[in-house]
Coordinates of C-alpha atoms in Angstrom, one line a residue:
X1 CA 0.0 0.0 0.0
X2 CA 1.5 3.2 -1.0
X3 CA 2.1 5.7 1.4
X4 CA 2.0 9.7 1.5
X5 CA 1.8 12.6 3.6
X6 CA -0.9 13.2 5.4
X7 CA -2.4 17.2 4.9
X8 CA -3.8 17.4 8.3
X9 CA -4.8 21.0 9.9
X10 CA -5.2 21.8 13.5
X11 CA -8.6 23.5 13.5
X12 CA -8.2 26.9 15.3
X13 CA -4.9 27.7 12.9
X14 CA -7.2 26.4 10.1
X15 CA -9.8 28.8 11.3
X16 CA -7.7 31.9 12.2
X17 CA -5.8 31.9 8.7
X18 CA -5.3 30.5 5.1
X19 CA -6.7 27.7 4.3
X20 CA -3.6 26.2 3.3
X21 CA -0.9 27.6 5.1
X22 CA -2.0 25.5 7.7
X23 CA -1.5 22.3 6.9
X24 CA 0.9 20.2 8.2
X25 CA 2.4 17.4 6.6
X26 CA 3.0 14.4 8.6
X27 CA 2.0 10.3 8.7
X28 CA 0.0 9.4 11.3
X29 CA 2.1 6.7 13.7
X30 CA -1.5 4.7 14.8
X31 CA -5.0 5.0 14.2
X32 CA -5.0 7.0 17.3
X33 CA -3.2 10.0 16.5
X34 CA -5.2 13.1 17.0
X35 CA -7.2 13.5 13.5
X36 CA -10.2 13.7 14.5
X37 CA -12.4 10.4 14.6
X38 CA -12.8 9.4 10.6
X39 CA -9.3 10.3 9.5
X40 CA -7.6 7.4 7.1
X41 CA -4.6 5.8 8.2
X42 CA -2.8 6.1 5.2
X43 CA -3.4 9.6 3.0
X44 CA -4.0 9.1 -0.5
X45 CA -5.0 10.9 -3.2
X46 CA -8.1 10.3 -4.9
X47 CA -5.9 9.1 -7.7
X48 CA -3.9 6.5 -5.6
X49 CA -7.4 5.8 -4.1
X50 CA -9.4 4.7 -7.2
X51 CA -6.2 2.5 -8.0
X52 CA -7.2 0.6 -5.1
X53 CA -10.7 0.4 -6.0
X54 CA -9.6 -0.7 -9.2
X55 CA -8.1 -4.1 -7.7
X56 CA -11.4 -5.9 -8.1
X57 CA -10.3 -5.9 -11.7
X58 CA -6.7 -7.2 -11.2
X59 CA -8.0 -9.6 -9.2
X60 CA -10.2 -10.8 -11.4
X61 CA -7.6 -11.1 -14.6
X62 CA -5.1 -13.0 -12.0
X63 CA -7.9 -15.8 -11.6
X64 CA -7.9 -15.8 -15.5
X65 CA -4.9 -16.3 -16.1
X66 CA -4.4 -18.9 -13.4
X67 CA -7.1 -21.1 -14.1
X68 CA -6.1 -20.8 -17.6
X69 CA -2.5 -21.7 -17.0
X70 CA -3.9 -24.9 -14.8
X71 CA -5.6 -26.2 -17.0
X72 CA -2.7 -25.9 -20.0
X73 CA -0.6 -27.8 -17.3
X74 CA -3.3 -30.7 -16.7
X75 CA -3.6 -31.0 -19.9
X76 CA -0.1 -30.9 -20.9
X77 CA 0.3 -33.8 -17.9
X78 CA -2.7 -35.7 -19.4
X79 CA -1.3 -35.7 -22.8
X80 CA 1.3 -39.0 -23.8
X81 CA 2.6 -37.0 -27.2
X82 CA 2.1 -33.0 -26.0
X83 CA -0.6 -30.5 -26.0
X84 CA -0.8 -30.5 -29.9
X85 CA -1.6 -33.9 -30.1
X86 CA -4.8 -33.2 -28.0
X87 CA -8.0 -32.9 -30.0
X88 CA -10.6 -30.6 -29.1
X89 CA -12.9 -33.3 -27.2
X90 CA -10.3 -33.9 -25.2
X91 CA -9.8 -30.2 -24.2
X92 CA -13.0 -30.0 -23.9
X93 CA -14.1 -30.8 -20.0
X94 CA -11.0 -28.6 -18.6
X95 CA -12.2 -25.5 -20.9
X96 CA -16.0 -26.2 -19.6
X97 CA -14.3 -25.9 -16.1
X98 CA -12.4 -22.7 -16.5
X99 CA -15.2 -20.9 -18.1
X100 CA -17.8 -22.2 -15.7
X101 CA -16.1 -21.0 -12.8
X102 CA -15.1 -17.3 -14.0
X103 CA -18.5 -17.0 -15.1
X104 CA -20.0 -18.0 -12.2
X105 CA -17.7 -16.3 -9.8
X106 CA -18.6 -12.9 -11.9
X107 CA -22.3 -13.2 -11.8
X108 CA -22.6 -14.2 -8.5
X109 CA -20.4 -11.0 -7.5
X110 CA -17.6 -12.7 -5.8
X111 CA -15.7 -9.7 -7.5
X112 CA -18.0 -7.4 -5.5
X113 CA -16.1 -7.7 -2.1
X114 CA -19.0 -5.5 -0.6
X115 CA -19.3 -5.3 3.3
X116 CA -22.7 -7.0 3.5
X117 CA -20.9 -10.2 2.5
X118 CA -18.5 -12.0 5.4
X119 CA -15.8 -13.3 4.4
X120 CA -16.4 -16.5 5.5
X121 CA -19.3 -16.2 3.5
X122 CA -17.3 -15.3 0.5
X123 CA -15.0 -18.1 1.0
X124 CA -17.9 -20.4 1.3
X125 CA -19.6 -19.3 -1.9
X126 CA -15.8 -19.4 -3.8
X127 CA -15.5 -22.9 -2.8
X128 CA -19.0 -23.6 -3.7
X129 CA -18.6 -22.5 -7.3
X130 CA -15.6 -24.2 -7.5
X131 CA -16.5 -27.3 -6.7
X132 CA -19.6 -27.0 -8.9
X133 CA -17.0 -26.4 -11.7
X134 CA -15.0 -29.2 -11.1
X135 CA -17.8 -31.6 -10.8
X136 CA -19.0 -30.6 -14.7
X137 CA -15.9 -30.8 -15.8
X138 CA -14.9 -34.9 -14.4
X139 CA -19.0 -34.8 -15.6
X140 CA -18.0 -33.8 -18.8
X141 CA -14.5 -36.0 -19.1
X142 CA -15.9 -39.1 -17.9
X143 CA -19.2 -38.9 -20.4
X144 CA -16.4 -38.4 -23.4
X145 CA -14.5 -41.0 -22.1
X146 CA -16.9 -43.4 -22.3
X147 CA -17.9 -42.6 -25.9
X148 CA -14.2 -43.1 -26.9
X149 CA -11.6 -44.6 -24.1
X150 CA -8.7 -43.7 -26.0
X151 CA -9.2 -40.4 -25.0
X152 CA -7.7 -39.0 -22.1
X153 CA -10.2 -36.2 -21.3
X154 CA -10.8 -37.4 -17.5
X155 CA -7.3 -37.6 -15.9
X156 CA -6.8 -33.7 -17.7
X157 CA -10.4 -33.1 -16.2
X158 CA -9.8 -34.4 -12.8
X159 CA -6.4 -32.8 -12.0
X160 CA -7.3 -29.7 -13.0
X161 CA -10.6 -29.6 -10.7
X162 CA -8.5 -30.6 -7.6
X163 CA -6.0 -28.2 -8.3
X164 CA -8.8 -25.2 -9.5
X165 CA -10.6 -25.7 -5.7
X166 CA -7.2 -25.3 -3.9
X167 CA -5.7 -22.3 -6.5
X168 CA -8.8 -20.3 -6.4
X169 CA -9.3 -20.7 -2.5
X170 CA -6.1 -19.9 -1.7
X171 CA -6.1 -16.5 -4.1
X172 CA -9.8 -15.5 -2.6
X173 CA -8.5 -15.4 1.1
X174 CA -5.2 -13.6 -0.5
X175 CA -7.8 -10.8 -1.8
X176 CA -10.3 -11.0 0.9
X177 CA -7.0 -10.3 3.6
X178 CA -6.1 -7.4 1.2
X179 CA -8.9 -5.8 1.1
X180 CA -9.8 -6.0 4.7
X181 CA -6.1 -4.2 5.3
X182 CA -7.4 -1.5 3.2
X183 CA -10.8 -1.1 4.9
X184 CA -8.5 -0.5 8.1
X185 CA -6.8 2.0 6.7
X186 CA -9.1 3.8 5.7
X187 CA -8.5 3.4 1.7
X188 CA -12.0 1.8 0.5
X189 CA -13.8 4.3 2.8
X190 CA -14.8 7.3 0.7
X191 CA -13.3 10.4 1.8
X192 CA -15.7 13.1 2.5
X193 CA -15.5 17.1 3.4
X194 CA -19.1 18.0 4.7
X195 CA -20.2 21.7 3.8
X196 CA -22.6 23.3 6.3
X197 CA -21.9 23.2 10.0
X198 CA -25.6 22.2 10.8
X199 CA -27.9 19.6 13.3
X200 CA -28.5 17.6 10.1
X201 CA -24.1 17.2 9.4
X202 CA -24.1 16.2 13.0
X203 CA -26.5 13.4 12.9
X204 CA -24.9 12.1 9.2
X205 CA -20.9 12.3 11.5
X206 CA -22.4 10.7 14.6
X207 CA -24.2 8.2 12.6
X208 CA -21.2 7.5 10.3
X209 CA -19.2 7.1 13.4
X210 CA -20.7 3.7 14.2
X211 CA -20.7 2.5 11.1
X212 CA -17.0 3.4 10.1
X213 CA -17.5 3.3 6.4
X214 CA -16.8 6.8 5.8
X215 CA -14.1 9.0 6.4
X216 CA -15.2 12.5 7.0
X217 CA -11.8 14.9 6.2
X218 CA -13.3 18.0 8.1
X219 CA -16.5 20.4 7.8
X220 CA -16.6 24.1 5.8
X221 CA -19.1 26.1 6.8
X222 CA -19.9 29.4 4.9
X223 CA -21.2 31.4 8.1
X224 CA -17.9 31.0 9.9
X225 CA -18.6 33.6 12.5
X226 CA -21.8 31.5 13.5
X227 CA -19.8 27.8 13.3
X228 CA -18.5 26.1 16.2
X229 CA -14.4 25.3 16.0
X230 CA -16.0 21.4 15.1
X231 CA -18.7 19.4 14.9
X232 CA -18.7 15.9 16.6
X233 CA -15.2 15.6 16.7
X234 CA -14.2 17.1 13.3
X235 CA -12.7 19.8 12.6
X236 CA -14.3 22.9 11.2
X237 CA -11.5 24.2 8.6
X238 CA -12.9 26.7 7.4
X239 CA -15.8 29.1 5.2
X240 CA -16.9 27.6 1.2
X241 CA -14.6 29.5 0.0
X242 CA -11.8 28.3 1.3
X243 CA -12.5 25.1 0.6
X244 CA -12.0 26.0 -3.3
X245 CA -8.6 26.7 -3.0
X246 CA -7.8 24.0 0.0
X247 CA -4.7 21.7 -0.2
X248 CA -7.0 18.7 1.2
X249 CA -9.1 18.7 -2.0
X250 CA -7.1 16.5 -4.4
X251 CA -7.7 13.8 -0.9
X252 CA -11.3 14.6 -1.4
X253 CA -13.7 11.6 -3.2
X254 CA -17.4 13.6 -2.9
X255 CA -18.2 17.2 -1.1
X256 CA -21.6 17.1 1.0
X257 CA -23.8 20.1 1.2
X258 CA -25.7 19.2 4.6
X259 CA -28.0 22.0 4.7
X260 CA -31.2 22.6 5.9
X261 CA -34.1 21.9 3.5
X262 CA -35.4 25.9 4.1
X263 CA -32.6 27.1 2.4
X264 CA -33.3 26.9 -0.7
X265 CA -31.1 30.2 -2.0
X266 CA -28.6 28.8 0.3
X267 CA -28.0 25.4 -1.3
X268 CA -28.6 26.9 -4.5
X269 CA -25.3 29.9 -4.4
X270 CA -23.0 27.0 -2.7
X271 CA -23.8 24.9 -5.4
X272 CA -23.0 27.3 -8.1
X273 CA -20.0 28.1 -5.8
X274 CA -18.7 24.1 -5.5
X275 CA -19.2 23.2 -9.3
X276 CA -16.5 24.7 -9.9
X277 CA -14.0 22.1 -8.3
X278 CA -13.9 18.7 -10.2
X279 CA -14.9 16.4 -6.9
X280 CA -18.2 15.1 -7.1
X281 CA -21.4 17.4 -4.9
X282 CA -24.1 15.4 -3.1
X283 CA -26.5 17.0 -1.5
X284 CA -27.9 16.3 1.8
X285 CA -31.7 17.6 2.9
X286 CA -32.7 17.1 6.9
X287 CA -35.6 15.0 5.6
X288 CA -32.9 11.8 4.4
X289 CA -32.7 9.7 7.5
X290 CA -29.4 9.4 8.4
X291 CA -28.6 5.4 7.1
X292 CA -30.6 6.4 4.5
X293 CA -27.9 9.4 3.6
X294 CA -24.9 7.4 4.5
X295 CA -26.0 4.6 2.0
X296 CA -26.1 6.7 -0.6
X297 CA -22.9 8.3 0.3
X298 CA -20.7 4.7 1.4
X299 CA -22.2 2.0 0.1
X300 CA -19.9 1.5 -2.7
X301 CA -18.5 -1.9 -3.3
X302 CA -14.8 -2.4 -5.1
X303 CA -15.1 -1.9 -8.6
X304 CA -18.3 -4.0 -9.6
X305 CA -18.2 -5.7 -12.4
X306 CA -21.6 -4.5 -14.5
X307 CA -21.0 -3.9 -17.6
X308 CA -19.2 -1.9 -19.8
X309 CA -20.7 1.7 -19.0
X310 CA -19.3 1.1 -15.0
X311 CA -16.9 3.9 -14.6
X312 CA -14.2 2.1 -12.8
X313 CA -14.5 -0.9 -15.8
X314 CA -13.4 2.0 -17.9
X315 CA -10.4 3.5 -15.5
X316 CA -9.0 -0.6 -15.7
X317 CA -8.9 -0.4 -19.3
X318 CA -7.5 2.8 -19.8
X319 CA -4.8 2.0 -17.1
X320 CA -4.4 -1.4 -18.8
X321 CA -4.0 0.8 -22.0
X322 CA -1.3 2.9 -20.7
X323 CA 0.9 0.5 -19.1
X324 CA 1.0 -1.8 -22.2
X325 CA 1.0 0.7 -24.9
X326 CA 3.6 3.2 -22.9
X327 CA 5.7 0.6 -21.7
X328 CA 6.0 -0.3 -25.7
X329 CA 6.9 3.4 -25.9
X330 CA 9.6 3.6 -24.1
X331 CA 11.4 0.3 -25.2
X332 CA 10.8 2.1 -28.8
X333 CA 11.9 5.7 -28.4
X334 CA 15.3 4.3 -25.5
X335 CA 17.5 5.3 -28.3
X336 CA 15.9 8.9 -29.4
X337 CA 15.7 9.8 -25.7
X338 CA 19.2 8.6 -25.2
X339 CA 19.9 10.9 -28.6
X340 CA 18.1 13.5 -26.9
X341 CA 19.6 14.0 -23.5
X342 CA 23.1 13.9 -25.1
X343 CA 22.4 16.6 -27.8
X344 CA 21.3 18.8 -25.0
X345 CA 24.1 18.1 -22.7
X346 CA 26.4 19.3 -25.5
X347 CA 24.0 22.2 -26.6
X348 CA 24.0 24.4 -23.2
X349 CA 25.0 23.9 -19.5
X350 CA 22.7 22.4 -17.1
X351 CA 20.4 19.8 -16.2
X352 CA 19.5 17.1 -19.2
X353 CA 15.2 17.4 -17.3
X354 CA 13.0 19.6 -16.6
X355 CA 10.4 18.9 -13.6
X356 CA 7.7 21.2 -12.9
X357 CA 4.9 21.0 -10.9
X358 CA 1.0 20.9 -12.8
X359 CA -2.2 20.0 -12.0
X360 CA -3.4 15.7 -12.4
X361 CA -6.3 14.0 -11.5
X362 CA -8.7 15.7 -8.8
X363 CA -6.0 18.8 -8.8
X364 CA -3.4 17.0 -7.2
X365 CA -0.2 18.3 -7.9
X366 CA 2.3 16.2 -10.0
X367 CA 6.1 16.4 -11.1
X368 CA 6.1 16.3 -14.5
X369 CA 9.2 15.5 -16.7
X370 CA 10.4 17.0 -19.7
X371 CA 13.4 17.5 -22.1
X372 CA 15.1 20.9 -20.9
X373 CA 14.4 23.0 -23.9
X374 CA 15.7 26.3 -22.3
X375 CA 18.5 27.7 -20.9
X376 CA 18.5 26.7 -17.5
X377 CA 18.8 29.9 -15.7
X378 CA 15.7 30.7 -17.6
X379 CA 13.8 28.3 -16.7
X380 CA 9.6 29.1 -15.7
X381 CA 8.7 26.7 -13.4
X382 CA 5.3 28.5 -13.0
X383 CA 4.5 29.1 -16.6
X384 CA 4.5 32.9 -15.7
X385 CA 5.5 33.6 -19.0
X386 CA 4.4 31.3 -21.7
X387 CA 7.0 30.8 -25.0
X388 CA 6.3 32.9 -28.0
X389 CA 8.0 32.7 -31.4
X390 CA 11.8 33.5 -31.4
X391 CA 11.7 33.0 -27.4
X392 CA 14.9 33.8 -26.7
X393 CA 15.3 31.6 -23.3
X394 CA 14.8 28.6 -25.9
X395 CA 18.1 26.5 -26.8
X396 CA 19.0 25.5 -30.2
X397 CA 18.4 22.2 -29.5
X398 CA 15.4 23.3 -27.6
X399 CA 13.3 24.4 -30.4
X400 CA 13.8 21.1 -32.2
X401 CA 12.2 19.3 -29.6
X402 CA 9.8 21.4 -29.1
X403 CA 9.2 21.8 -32.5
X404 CA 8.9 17.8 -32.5
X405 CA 7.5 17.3 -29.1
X406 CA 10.4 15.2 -28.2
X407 CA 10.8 17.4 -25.1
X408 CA 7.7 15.5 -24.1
X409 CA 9.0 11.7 -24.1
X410 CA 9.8 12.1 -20.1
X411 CA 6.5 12.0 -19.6
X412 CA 6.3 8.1 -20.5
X413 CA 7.3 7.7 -16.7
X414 CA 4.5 9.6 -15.4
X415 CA 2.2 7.5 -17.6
X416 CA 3.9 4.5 -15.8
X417 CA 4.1 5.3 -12.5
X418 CA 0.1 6.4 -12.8
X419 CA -0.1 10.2 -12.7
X420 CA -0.8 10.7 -16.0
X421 CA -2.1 8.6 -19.1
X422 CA -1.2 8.8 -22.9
X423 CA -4.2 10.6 -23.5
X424 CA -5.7 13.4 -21.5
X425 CA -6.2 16.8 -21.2
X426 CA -2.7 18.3 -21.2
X427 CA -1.2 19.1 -17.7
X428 CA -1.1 23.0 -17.0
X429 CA 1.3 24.2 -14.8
X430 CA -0.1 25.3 -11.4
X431 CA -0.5 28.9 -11.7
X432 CA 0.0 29.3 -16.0
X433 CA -0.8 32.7 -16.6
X434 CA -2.7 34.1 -19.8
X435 CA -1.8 37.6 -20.1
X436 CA -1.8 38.8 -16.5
X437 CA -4.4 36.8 -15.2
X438 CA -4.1 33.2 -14.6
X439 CA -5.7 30.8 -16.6
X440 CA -7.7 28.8 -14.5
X441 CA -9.7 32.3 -13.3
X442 CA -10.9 32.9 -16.4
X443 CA -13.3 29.7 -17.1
X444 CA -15.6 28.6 -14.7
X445 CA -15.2 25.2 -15.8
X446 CA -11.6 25.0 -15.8
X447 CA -10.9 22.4 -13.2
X448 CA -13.6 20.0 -14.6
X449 CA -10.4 19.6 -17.4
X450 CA -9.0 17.3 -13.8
X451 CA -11.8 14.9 -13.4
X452 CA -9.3 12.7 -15.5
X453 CA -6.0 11.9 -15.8
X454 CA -3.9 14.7 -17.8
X455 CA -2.2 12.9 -20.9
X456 CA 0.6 13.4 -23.1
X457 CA -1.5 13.9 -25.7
X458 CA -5.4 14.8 -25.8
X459 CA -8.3 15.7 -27.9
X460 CA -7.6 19.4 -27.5
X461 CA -3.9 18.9 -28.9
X462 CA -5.2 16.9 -32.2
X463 CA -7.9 19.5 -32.5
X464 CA -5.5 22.6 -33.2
X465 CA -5.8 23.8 -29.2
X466 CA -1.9 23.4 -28.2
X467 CA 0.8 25.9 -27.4
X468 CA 0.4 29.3 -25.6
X469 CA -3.1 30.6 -24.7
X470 CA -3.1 34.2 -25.2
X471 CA -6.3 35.3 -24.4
X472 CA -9.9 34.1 -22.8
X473 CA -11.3 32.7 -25.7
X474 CA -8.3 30.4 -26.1
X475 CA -8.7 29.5 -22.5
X476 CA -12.8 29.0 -22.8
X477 CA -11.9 26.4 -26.2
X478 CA -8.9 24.3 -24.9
X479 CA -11.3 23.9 -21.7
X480 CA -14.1 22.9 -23.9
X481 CA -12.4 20.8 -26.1
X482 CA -11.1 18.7 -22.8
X483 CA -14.5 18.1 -21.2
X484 CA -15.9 16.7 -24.7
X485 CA -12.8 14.7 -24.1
X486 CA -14.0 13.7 -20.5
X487 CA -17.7 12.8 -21.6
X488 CA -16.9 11.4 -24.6
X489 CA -13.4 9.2 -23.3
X490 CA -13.7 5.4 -24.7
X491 CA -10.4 2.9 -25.5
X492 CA -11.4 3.5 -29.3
X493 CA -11.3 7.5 -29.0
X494 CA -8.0 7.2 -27.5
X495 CA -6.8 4.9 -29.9
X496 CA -8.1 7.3 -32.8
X497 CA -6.1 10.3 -30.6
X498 CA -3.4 8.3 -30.5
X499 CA -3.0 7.4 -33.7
X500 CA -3.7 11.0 -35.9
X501 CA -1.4 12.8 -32.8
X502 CA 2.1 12.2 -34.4
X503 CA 0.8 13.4 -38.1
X504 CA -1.0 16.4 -36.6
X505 CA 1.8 17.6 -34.6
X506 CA 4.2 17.3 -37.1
X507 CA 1.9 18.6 -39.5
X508 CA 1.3 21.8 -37.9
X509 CA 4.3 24.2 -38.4
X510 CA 1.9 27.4 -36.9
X511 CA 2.0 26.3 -33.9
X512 CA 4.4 27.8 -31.4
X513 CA 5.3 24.4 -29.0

């Protein structure tokens, strides 16, 4: 389980200053440290957290491949002149088996791993589709080896079901103990911030509090002078606004509006307000009872497996995507990178990167590699300035690669390690500026462009939206272009982006890169 710093705020600083100068990076040493009573054990970002939520998925593809690779090795055992001797009959039983117990295991939800279901239970009901498995297939092996005893369909058939009952039972208690370490810590729960400091946000806490399947990061309340310093046991860190521009908000899965049902006007300006930020808004009225409002709110199982419109389906594959296609990347473009880095060792003094910090998934701020393209003591690591043609802080080498986007190859390791994805929209820097304002002040809508990974490359990029944005209306169509992206994101769109993105880029000698 990864492991990061934990943006934790005593409440009275929190209260008596900026929001974020508060905080106070630090790991808790046990669950008792003094966070208030629903803080996680381990800090991650919603990022890192839906990678967990996402190991339903892996789990699932390991008992694939597994059962798969049993039954090749029965067979291979079974068979007197190797597996290509075998005919299909004789296959047959063992294949019945493996796809008799995956299906079963998947429609049953045994990939569900929801807290209604013990886990003895879950055990039990493995075992029980296992075994039902393994009875078709000896069924199945001893009916075609009666038809024709020169087969060897049974012995295949029979060492495979004694081996599938052990193999799968012994990788469901392997899951079951994983996921039960992440329900201690505190990295299934979702991570709440509750917004209203009222009666109604007490009952949903203390009510939450029993149940322990939420984890409620602190309260913002937008009548500060009237909110107490917290509300059963957690902090109050401080008024709406601050909670747009808080450091805990990249932690944050879903913001609650908990406000009374008579203010209408009320819910309706905080709304406005929180849209702007890209974490999901529930909204809470006095009339929910409270396990009726902390169902909707917690009872999310890990990554169900329903089809292919399920949201965290669609994460797996695009993370499936990146680490196949990107690790394919970077065996392919070693040698250019290596090419690369030496041409700009040789072209001007300094470092062969460039890091700088932008904006991922959920606004949690990333490092983000590049080729140096300038000359290092002018280097903008806030984007204060954005390049214009005949930039003279560019290298010589610099505006080839930037002219070629090879200064964006780095960024293969970010795809890898999970902050960003091949395609996305494109990470700004935290802070860019267009003209003298910053960008992300000038759309409403701007950090909706983070309800996804960034990418190396994005729908925005192959639609002529790349390079410096020198005004609002610039800002307003990048920002557009990215949220069609975010609605519209399939494994075939990407593939389509991916494809047309070397052609377009090269294409395109306007563009100032």
């Amino acid at each position: 389980m990864p492991d990061c710093a934990s943006p934790l705020v005593d409440a009275p600083a929190a209260r008596s200053g900026a929001a974020g100068a508060a905080m106070s990076p630090r790991r808790a040493t046990d669950g008792r440290a003094a966070r208030g009573p629903f803080r996680p054990d381990v800090w991650l970002s919603a990022r890192q957290r839906s990678g967990v939520r996402l190991a339903a998925h892996y789990f699932r593809a390991t008992d694939v491949l597994a059962l798969t690779a049993l039954g090749v090795a029965a067979l291979g055992m079974s068979a007197t002149d190797g597996l290509l001797s075998l005919s299909l009959a004789e296959a047959a039983p063992t294949a019945a088996g493996v796809v008799a117990v995956l299906g079963l295991l998947r429609g049953l939800g045994l990939y569900r791993f929801g807290r209604e279901r013990s886990a003895a239970s879950h055990v039990a009901a493995v075992l029980g589709v296992t075994l039902a498995a393994a009875v078709l297939a000896v069924g199945l092996g001893l009916l075609l080896d009666r038809q024709a005893p020169e087969r060897q369909s049974l012995d295949a058939a029979v060492a495979w079901a004694i081996g599938s009952v052990a193999l799968i039972a012994g990788l469901h208690a392997l899951w079951l103990s994983l996921v039960a370490r992440w329900r201690r810590q505190g990295a299934l729960a979702p991570n709440i911030v509750i917004v209203g400091a009222t009666k109604h946000a007490e009952a949903v806490i203390r009510r939450a509090l029993e149940r322990r399947d939420l984890n409620v990061l602190g309260v913002f309340d937008d009548r500060l002078s009237r909110s107490p310093d917290s509300v059963a046991g957690v902090p109050v860190l401080g008024d709406a606004e601050a909670l747009l521009h808080h450091r805990m908000t990249p932690y944050v899965d879903r913001i609650v509006l908990a406000i009374d049902a008579q203010g209408g006007p009320r819910i309706r300006e905080l709304t406005r307000r929180l849209e702007t930020l890209p974490n999901p808004l529930t909204v809470l009225v006095d009339s929910e009872t409270g396990d009726a409002a902390l169902e909707r709110l917690a009872s999310a199982p890990l990554a169900p497996l329903e089809g292919p419109q399920d949201p965290d389906r669609r994460a797996f594959n695009k993370r499936l995507q990146d680490l196949l296609i990107g690790a394919a990347a970077l065996v392919a473009a070693a040698p250019l990178m290596a090419l690369t880095a030496l041409a700009i060792r040789l072209d001007s003094p300094g470092p062969v990167f460039f890091r700088q910090r932008r904006h991922g998934f959920n606004q949690e701020e990333i490092v983000v590699w590049k080729f140096r393209s300038m000359r290092h003591e002018a280097a903008d690591a806030t984007a204060s300035r954005q390049v214009t043609v005949g930039d003279d802080r560019v290298t010589r080498v610099g505006r080839f690669i930037r002219a070629t986007s090879l200064d964006e190859l780095p960024q293969l390791f970010n795809v890898l390690s999970g902050e960003m994805s091949l395609v996305g929209p494109r990470p700004h820097a935290i802070g860019m500026k267009t003209g003298e304002t910053e960008s992300a002040r000038l759309v409403a809508e701007y950090a909706h462009r983070h309800r996804i990974k960034p990418g190396m490359t994005g729908w925005a990029a192959v639609r002529g939206s790349r390079g410096p944005l020198h005004d609002a209306a610039d800002v307003r169509r990048r920002v557009q272009l990215d949220l069609d992206y975010v609605e519209r994101q399939s494994l075939w769109l990407d593939l389509r982006i991916l494809l047309v993105t070397l052609p377009v880029l090269l294409g395109d000698r306007a563009a100032v890169r």
